[in-house]
Amino acid sequence: MTIKPFEESLKKASAKNQSVITLLTDFGNENGFVGVMKGVILQIAPSARIIDVTHDLPPFSISAALFLNEWCYSYFPAGSVHLCIVDPGVGSQRRVLIAELDGHQFAAPDNGLLTPILKRKAAKVYHATNDRYWLDKISNTFHGRDIFSPLAAHLANGVAAAEMGAPLQNPILLHIEPPKINPLSIDCHVRYIDRFGNLITDLDQESYKEWRNHNGCSEKETLVLFQDQRIEGLSRSYAEKNQGEILAVFDGYDRLEIAIAGGNAAATTGLGFDALIKICVTGAE
Amino acid sequence: MTIKPFEESLKKASAKNQSVITLLTDFGNENGFVGVMKGVILQIAPSARIIDVTHDLPPFSISAALFLNEWCYSYFPAGSVHLCIVDPGVGSQRRVLIAELDGHQFAAPDNGLLTPILKRKAAKVYHATNDRYWLDKISNTFHGRDIFSPLAAHLANGVAAAEMGAPLQNPILLHIEPPKINPLSIDCHVRYIDRFGNLITDLDQESYKEWRNHNGCSEKETLVLFQDQRIEGLSRSYAEKNQGEILAVFDGYDRLEIAIAGGNAAATTGLGFDALIKICVTGAE
Amino acid sequence: MTIKPFEESLKKASAKNQSVITLLTDFGNENGFVGVMKGVILQIAPSARIIDVTHDLPPFSISAALFLNEWCYSYFPAGSVHLCIVDPGVGSQRRVLIAELDGHQFAAPDNGLLTPILKRKAAKVYHATNDRYWLDKISNTFHGRDIFSPLAAHLANGVAAAEMGAPLQNPILLHIEPPKINPLSIDCHVRYIDRFGNLITDLDQESYKEWRNHNGCSEKETLVLFQDQRIEGLSRSYAEKNQGEILAVFDGYDRLEIAIAGGNAAATTGLGFDALIKICVTGAE
């Protein structure tokens, strides 16, 4: 499958540095889908740096994609293109989005996956309809290859998003319940579960610190409650606890996380996505 | 392990663009084998672009490797070198092949893996015997590192296949039953099973369209039969069906695929590699 | 998260070739940790070649990391930087090491992971304390991103290890029992288990050959004993045995390995890390 040369796009590419394209999908690494996407990208943008964020998202999990994409993108160089594909609606009429924020570009299906990006005031969003930047033949089931990869490659080359489609007023936005911060308690929610079974919530460290500043609660006096369990005090690291002990810690995602030292908190507690975690001042539960 | 410099090969490399080397193996990603192969490649071809197609093929599955390699290669830029290693005969006297087709090069053990490539009239095949292009020390169990990686790196640098061995008349070719197309029915076969448990057959969309053109059967009137099950009509996308419903769809591989919306068709049906799938005109079963 | 420009480090980078950075962790590929590390690296060392050795080490397994790192590094070009992170002590006071050996550089937590490197006479080791080469904000749980990735990127750019910290006299070294070689027998140990369940020991081929030269034992007369099982004679390749048969072979790691042809030796035998394997001359057991 030779992809048509595209002098104009390549010329833009040679005028700028190697661009980074990140890939975040639920395609897995076993079936060649990701390899083929990279082949398509390299035919259009031969010097792009392609970085896998992950292809092992839980199948069809927009929640997991949404969490990881929001967290990851800002660690990459400005000018990066982020391809995010969890796409249960592939082949239906769902739209293709290009978003821009803080010098980063995103391409994703219009299914809510980009909600945290699109809710930011500075974000711009386009409805990609210009099939000049797609492959010639579009399958019903693999837009990752036929639409998203060529789009990302042309974006990385420097083609403007506005060339690819018009601004969009009504992208699909998911309702994502934010943490509810009361004077003596916080309701937060499990938003991601990592490989070790750690339960990552939506409570970030800054919000927690501010809350403590107002109510005077120390880290040791902080209670973490869920189901019928309680964790007394936050830990500073996994290493603080003995193997098998449950702990709550601000983690590498900079979010409050429920973990079991050397163990699997999700499997042990049975907590899943969206589960409620309550934070309290000791004595105020 | 410093690999001897090879001025002649490097000079060829500097005269051409960065080459792409794709890797398709059953080595897994856990054990460092693939990392070591990339180290060897980068010592010989420092600017090669190395792309993983997959390393998670079912162990020893020549069938899976054969399917993926035939499908994937053409999405990569002409000039790419495709390393395909599923090699149950490593350490025995099995031969090492280099094949050329459509501007692409392939290196693989002579065990049938390249059958679909080699059956094409335009294909050339060489028996790689010139150990000048291998590592100095050849183990019995890891030719991926000792033979195939250096071969691929030198090919990517631009060394001619004919330098590495003589043309071969009798490479091993597997018998692969093609779909049997009758006026009112087609016998096709499961040739690959992807991560989601989707069952991918050998029936491509072009052949199916031609068959319909002859017998006047619509997509809705097409029956898909296997075991004691029947699927009435083809779908255009996974999204057309409700969660848990079985469907037949032309997929991203451009092949007829049996899938379960949001589910795992292989696990649910028990169908495996080579299973027979019958396509019929409604009323003619 | 924009990482501050660092002109001095980048200038060093432009004066040398693209450096290779290898990554060896137990972080998995599912959670974006590795992607984020690569983003950080590319902000500091935009033209570094990043190669994954593996991210699927058994969680917290310093033994597996230690084995793979020692084996892999030398296949990469001199000048490579090897990032090795299995870090149960993250967030505690454990130190950060940079080691140098044979033109390779290593960055790892001070927990014994680098033992085989550090025991070599030519090795140098530094205690990295200069936070100028870290991210501005250091989390308690993700030093892979905050400390190790920027360190590796600056090393790849050409910043000297001595700039990053002072030489260290007492890095943590693990006791690793070497094979015990007697005139008529050898006690060796399982040091790694690969994806296929093959059991890799610490007995290398050179030592075995020397032993045979002294006692006149042929490969066929060599007995391999463990638990209540015995393997009579060594194989030259997996292909020598029938499916399901157990064998002992010098493998791609160049170590004696217990394997089951087409099967899983670890699952079948129940042997694990550190298990004793006895080698005998037939008749002398």
PDB file of N, CA, C and O in Angstrom, chain B residues 90-132:
ATOM      1  N   VAL B  90      15.246 -23.456  15.366  1.00  0.00           N
ATOM      2  CA  VAL B  90      16.519 -22.784  15.605  1.00  0.00           C
ATOM      3  C   VAL B  90      17.558 -23.784  16.124  1.00  0.00           C
ATOM      4  O   VAL B  90      17.258 -24.604  16.980  1.00  0.00           O
ATOM      5  N   GLY B  91      18.750 -23.722  15.577  1.00  0.00           N
ATOM      6  CA  GLY B  91      19.809 -24.622  16.016  1.00  0.00           C
ATOM      7  C   GLY B  91      19.887 -25.887  15.179  1.00  0.00           C
ATOM      8  O   GLY B  91      20.897 -26.581  15.192  1.00  0.00           O
ATOM      9  N   SER B  92      18.820 -26.212  14.461  1.00  0.00           N
ATOM     10  CA  SER B  92      18.871 -27.336  13.519  1.00  0.00           C
ATOM     11  C   SER B  92      19.434 -26.821  12.186  1.00  0.00           C
ATOM     12  O   SER B  92      19.923 -25.704  12.094  1.00  0.00           O
ATOM     13  N   GLN B  93      19.321 -27.615  11.161  1.00  0.00           N
ATOM     14  CA  GLN B  93      19.919 -27.227   9.887  1.00  0.00           C
ATOM     15  C   GLN B  93      18.997 -26.357   9.026  1.00  0.00           C
ATOM     16  O   GLN B  93      19.272 -26.143   7.851  1.00  0.00           O
ATOM     17  N   ARG B  94      17.894 -25.880   9.572  1.00  0.00           N
ATOM     18  CA  ARG B  94      16.980 -25.080   8.751  1.00  0.00           C
ATOM     19  C   ARG B  94      17.718 -23.853   8.188  1.00  0.00           C
ATOM     20  O   ARG B  94      18.596 -23.298   8.823  1.00  0.00           O
ATOM     21  N   ARG B  95      17.340 -23.467   6.983  1.00  0.00           N
ATOM     22  CA  ARG B  95      18.056 -22.410   6.279  1.00  0.00           C
ATOM     23  C   ARG B  95      17.552 -21.018   6.666  1.00  0.00           C
ATOM     24  O   ARG B  95      16.480 -20.878   7.264  1.00  0.00           O
ATOM     25  N   VAL B  96      18.331 -20.016   6.341  1.00  0.00           N
ATOM     26  CA  VAL B  96      17.951 -18.623   6.579  1.00  0.00           C
ATOM     27  C   VAL B  96      17.617 -17.986   5.232  1.00  0.00           C
ATOM     28  O   VAL B  96      18.412 -18.068   4.294  1.00  0.00           O
ATOM     29  N   LEU B  97      16.453 -17.379   5.143  1.00  0.00           N
ATOM     30  CA  LEU B  97      15.996 -16.801   3.883  1.00  0.00           C
ATOM     31  C   LEU B  97      16.030 -15.283   3.887  1.00  0.00           C
ATOM     32  O   LEU B  97      15.759 -14.650   4.911  1.00  0.00           O
ATOM     33  N   ILE B  98      16.328 -14.725   2.737  1.00  0.00           N
ATOM     34  CA  ILE B  98      16.059 -13.311   2.466  1.00  0.00           C
ATOM     35  C   ILE B  98      15.155 -13.282   1.240  1.00  0.00           C
ATOM     36  O   ILE B  98      15.456 -13.918   0.224  1.00  0.00           O
ATOM     37  N   ALA B  99      14.038 -12.583   1.336  1.00  0.00           N
ATOM     38  CA  ALA B  99      13.130 -12.475   0.191  1.00  0.00           C
ATOM     39  C   ALA B  99      12.971 -11.006  -0.188  1.00  0.00           C
ATOM     40  O   ALA B  99      13.176 -10.109   0.645  1.00  0.00           O
ATOM     41  N   GLU B 100      12.632 -10.800  -1.445  1.00  0.00           N
ATOM     42  CA  GLU B 100      12.393  -9.434  -1.922  1.00  0.00           C
ATOM     43  C   GLU B 100      11.086  -9.392  -2.710  1.00  0.00           C
ATOM     44  O   GLU B 100      10.818 -10.280  -3.522  1.00  0.00           O
ATOM     45  N   LEU B 101      10.268  -8.379  -2.433  1.00  0.00           N
ATOM     46  CA  LEU B 101       9.000  -8.228  -3.140  1.00  0.00           C
ATOM     47  C   LEU B 101       8.577  -6.762  -3.072  1.00  0.00           C
ATOM     48  O   LEU B 101       8.563  -6.181  -1.984  1.00  0.00           O
ATOM     49  N   ASP B 102       8.225  -6.202  -4.204  1.00  0.00           N
ATOM     50  CA  ASP B 102       7.673  -4.837  -4.247  1.00  0.00           C
ATOM     51  C   ASP B 102       8.548  -3.816  -3.537  1.00  0.00           C
ATOM     52  O   ASP B 102       8.029  -2.889  -2.879  1.00  0.00           O
ATOM     53  N   GLY B 103       9.861  -3.977  -3.592  1.00  0.00           N
ATOM     54  CA  GLY B 103      10.732  -2.998  -2.936  1.00  0.00           C
ATOM     55  C   GLY B 103      10.915  -3.247  -1.448  1.00  0.00           C
ATOM     56  O   GLY B 103      11.619  -2.499  -0.777  1.00  0.00           O
ATOM     57  N   HIS B 104      10.264  -4.287  -0.928  1.00  0.00           N
ATOM     58  CA  HIS B 104      10.443  -4.653   0.481  1.00  0.00           C
ATOM     59  C   HIS B 104      11.383  -5.849   0.575  1.00  0.00           C
ATOM     60  O   HIS B 104      11.443  -6.670  -0.329  1.00  0.00           O
ATOM     61  N   GLN B 105      12.098  -5.938   1.700  1.00  0.00           N
ATOM     62  CA  GLN B 105      12.947  -7.101   1.944  1.00  0.00           C
ATOM     63  C   GLN B 105      12.497  -7.803   3.221  1.00  0.00           C
ATOM     64  O   GLN B 105      12.008  -7.147   4.162  1.00  0.00           O
ATOM     65  N   PHE B 106      12.650  -9.113   3.242  1.00  0.00           N
ATOM     66  CA  PHE B 106      12.217  -9.938   4.361  1.00  0.00           C
ATOM     67  C   PHE B 106      13.361 -10.855   4.767  1.00  0.00           C
ATOM     68  O   PHE B 106      14.049 -11.405   3.902  1.00  0.00           O
ATOM     69  N   ALA B 107      13.562 -11.027   6.056  1.00  0.00           N
ATOM     70  CA  ALA B 107      14.497 -12.050   6.521  1.00  0.00           C
ATOM     71  C   ALA B 107      13.735 -12.948   7.478  1.00  0.00           C
ATOM     72  O   ALA B 107      13.035 -12.453   8.370  1.00  0.00           O
ATOM     73  N   ALA B 108      13.848 -14.260   7.295  1.00  0.00           N
ATOM     74  CA  ALA B 108      13.065 -15.213   8.089  1.00  0.00           C
ATOM     75  C   ALA B 108      13.700 -16.585   8.008  1.00  0.00           C
ATOM     76  O   ALA B 108      14.435 -16.879   7.060  1.00  0.00           O
ATOM     77  N   PRO B 109      13.391 -17.451   8.988  1.00  0.00           N
ATOM     78  CA  PRO B 109      13.825 -18.843   8.854  1.00  0.00           C
ATOM     79  C   PRO B 109      13.026 -19.525   7.748  1.00  0.00           C
ATOM     80  O   PRO B 109      11.901 -19.125   7.438  1.00  0.00           O
ATOM     81  N   ASP B 110      13.613 -20.553   7.168  1.00  0.00           N
ATOM     82  CA  ASP B 110      12.979 -21.279   6.058  1.00  0.00           C
ATOM     83  C   ASP B 110      12.034 -22.347   6.620  1.00  0.00           C
ATOM     84  O   ASP B 110      12.352 -23.541   6.640  1.00  0.00           O
ATOM     85  N   ASN B 111      10.891 -21.904   7.096  1.00  0.00           N
ATOM     86  CA  ASN B 111       9.935 -22.859   7.688  1.00  0.00           C
ATOM     87  C   ASN B 111       8.514 -22.620   7.182  1.00  0.00           C
ATOM     88  O   ASN B 111       7.543 -23.069   7.806  1.00  0.00           O
ATOM     89  N   GLY B 112       8.385 -21.903   6.096  1.00  0.00           N
ATOM     90  CA  GLY B 112       7.057 -21.675   5.540  1.00  0.00           C
ATOM     91  C   GLY B 112       6.463 -20.325   5.892  1.00  0.00           C
ATOM     92  O   GLY B 112       5.472 -19.887   5.290  1.00  0.00           O
ATOM     93  N   LEU B 113       7.080 -19.643   6.853  1.00  0.00           N
ATOM     94  CA  LEU B 113       6.559 -18.371   7.338  1.00  0.00           C
ATOM     95  C   LEU B 113       6.341 -17.361   6.203  1.00  0.00           C
ATOM     96  O   LEU B 113       5.406 -16.561   6.237  1.00  0.00           O
ATOM     97  N   LEU B 114       7.220 -17.403   5.209  1.00  0.00           N
ATOM     98  CA  LEU B 114       7.115 -16.421   4.122  1.00  0.00           C
ATOM     99  C   LEU B 114       6.263 -16.922   2.947  1.00  0.00           C
ATOM    100  O   LEU B 114       6.230 -16.289   1.884  1.00  0.00           O
ATOM    101  N   THR B 115       5.567 -18.046   3.124  1.00  0.00           N
ATOM    102  CA  THR B 115       4.813 -18.639   2.011  1.00  0.00           C
ATOM    103  C   THR B 115       4.033 -17.624   1.172  1.00  0.00           C
ATOM    104  O   THR B 115       4.170 -17.599  -0.065  1.00  0.00           O
ATOM    105  N   PRO B 116       3.203 -16.756   1.777  1.00  0.00           N
ATOM    106  CA  PRO B 116       2.397 -15.860   0.931  1.00  0.00           C
ATOM    107  C   PRO B 116       3.248 -14.878   0.123  1.00  0.00           C
ATOM    108  O   PRO B 116       2.847 -14.462  -0.956  1.00  0.00           O
ATOM    109  N   ILE B 117       4.399 -14.535   0.652  1.00  0.00           N
ATOM    110  CA  ILE B 117       5.302 -13.638  -0.072  1.00  0.00           C
ATOM    111  C   ILE B 117       5.937 -14.401  -1.230  1.00  0.00           C
ATOM    112  O   ILE B 117       5.961 -13.942  -2.380  1.00  0.00           O
ATOM    113  N   LEU B 118       6.437 -15.576  -0.934  1.00  0.00           N
ATOM    114  CA  LEU B 118       7.228 -16.337  -1.904  1.00  0.00           C
ATOM    115  C   LEU B 118       6.374 -16.859  -3.058  1.00  0.00           C
ATOM    116  O   LEU B 118       6.889 -17.131  -4.140  1.00  0.00           O
ATOM    117  N   LYS B 119       5.064 -17.015  -2.814  1.00  0.00           N
ATOM    118  CA  LYS B 119       4.188 -17.509  -3.886  1.00  0.00           C
ATOM    119  C   LYS B 119       3.884 -16.438  -4.920  1.00  0.00           C
ATOM    120  O   LYS B 119       3.345 -16.732  -5.987  1.00  0.00           O
ATOM    121  N   ARG B 120       4.213 -15.203  -4.605  1.00  0.00           N
ATOM    122  CA  ARG B 120       3.984 -14.125  -5.571  1.00  0.00           C
ATOM    123  C   ARG B 120       5.053 -14.206  -6.657  1.00  0.00           C
ATOM    124  O   ARG B 120       6.241 -14.426  -6.372  1.00  0.00           O
ATOM    125  N   LYS B 121       4.611 -14.025  -7.909  1.00  0.00           N
ATOM    126  CA  LYS B 121       5.528 -14.202  -9.038  1.00  0.00           C
ATOM    127  C   LYS B 121       6.742 -13.288  -8.982  1.00  0.00           C
ATOM    128  O   LYS B 121       7.841 -13.656  -9.371  1.00  0.00           O
ATOM    129  N   ALA B 122       6.537 -12.068  -8.510  1.00  0.00           N
ATOM    130  CA  ALA B 122       7.619 -11.090  -8.517  1.00  0.00           C
ATOM    131  C   ALA B 122       8.650 -11.332  -7.418  1.00  0.00           C
ATOM    132  O   ALA B 122       9.672 -10.645  -7.361  1.00  0.00           O
ATOM    133  N   ALA B 123       8.374 -12.282  -6.519  1.00  0.00           N
ATOM    134  CA  ALA B 123       9.259 -12.474  -5.366  1.00  0.00           C
ATOM    135  C   ALA B 123      10.585 -13.122  -5.757  1.00  0.00           C
ATOM    136  O   ALA B 123      10.634 -13.990  -6.615  1.00  0.00           O
ATOM    137  N   LYS B 124      11.643 -12.670  -5.113  1.00  0.00           N
ATOM    138  CA  LYS B 124      12.951 -13.317  -5.222  1.00  0.00           C
ATOM    139  C   LYS B 124      13.319 -13.849  -3.845  1.00  0.00           C
ATOM    140  O   LYS B 124      12.963 -13.247  -2.833  1.00  0.00           O
ATOM    141  N   VAL B 125      14.058 -14.955  -3.820  1.00  0.00           N
ATOM    142  CA  VAL B 125      14.453 -15.494  -2.520  1.00  0.00           C
ATOM    143  C   VAL B 125      15.909 -15.969  -2.562  1.00  0.00           C
ATOM    144  O   VAL B 125      16.365 -16.527  -3.564  1.00  0.00           O
ATOM    145  N   TYR B 126      16.608 -15.699  -1.474  1.00  0.00           N
ATOM    146  CA  TYR B 126      18.014 -16.045  -1.346  1.00  0.00           C
ATOM    147  C   TYR B 126      18.229 -16.910  -0.111  1.00  0.00           C
ATOM    148  O   TYR B 126      17.528 -16.751   0.892  1.00  0.00           O
ATOM    149  N   HIS B 127      19.176 -17.801  -0.197  1.00  0.00           N
ATOM    150  CA  HIS B 127      19.590 -18.601   0.952  1.00  0.00           C
ATOM    151  C   HIS B 127      20.799 -17.910   1.575  1.00  0.00           C
ATOM    152  O   HIS B 127      21.900 -17.948   1.014  1.00  0.00           O
ATOM    153  N   ALA B 128      20.609 -17.264   2.705  1.00  0.00           N
ATOM    154  CA  ALA B 128      21.680 -16.471   3.313  1.00  0.00           C
ATOM    155  C   ALA B 128      22.699 -17.394   3.968  1.00  0.00           C
ATOM    156  O   ALA B 128      22.392 -18.066   4.955  1.00  0.00           O
ATOM    157  N   THR B 129      23.869 -17.437   3.409  1.00  0.00           N
ATOM    158  CA  THR B 129      24.921 -18.311   3.941  1.00  0.00           C
ATOM    159  C   THR B 129      26.210 -17.567   4.257  1.00  0.00           C
ATOM    160  O   THR B 129      27.105 -18.110   4.895  1.00  0.00           O
ATOM    161  N   ASN B 130      26.318 -16.327   3.814  1.00  0.00           N
ATOM    162  CA  ASN B 130      27.568 -15.589   3.965  1.00  0.00           C
ATOM    163  C   ASN B 130      27.699 -15.067   5.387  1.00  0.00           C
ATOM    164  O   ASN B 130      27.120 -14.031   5.742  1.00  0.00           O
ATOM    165  N   ASP B 131      28.495 -15.769   6.205  1.00  0.00           N
ATOM    166  CA  ASP B 131      28.539 -15.423   7.632  1.00  0.00           C
ATOM    167  C   ASP B 131      29.326 -14.143   7.913  1.00  0.00           C
ATOM    168  O   ASP B 131      29.433 -13.734   9.066  1.00  0.00           O
ATOM    169  N   ARG B 132      29.821 -13.535   6.881  1.00  0.00           N
ATOM    170  CA  ARG B 132      30.438 -12.223   7.039  1.00  0.00           C
ATOM    171  C   ARG B 132      29.412 -11.209   7.601  1.00  0.00           C
ATOM    172  O   ARG B 132      29.783 -10.251   8.257  1.00  0.00           O
TER     173      ARG B 132
END
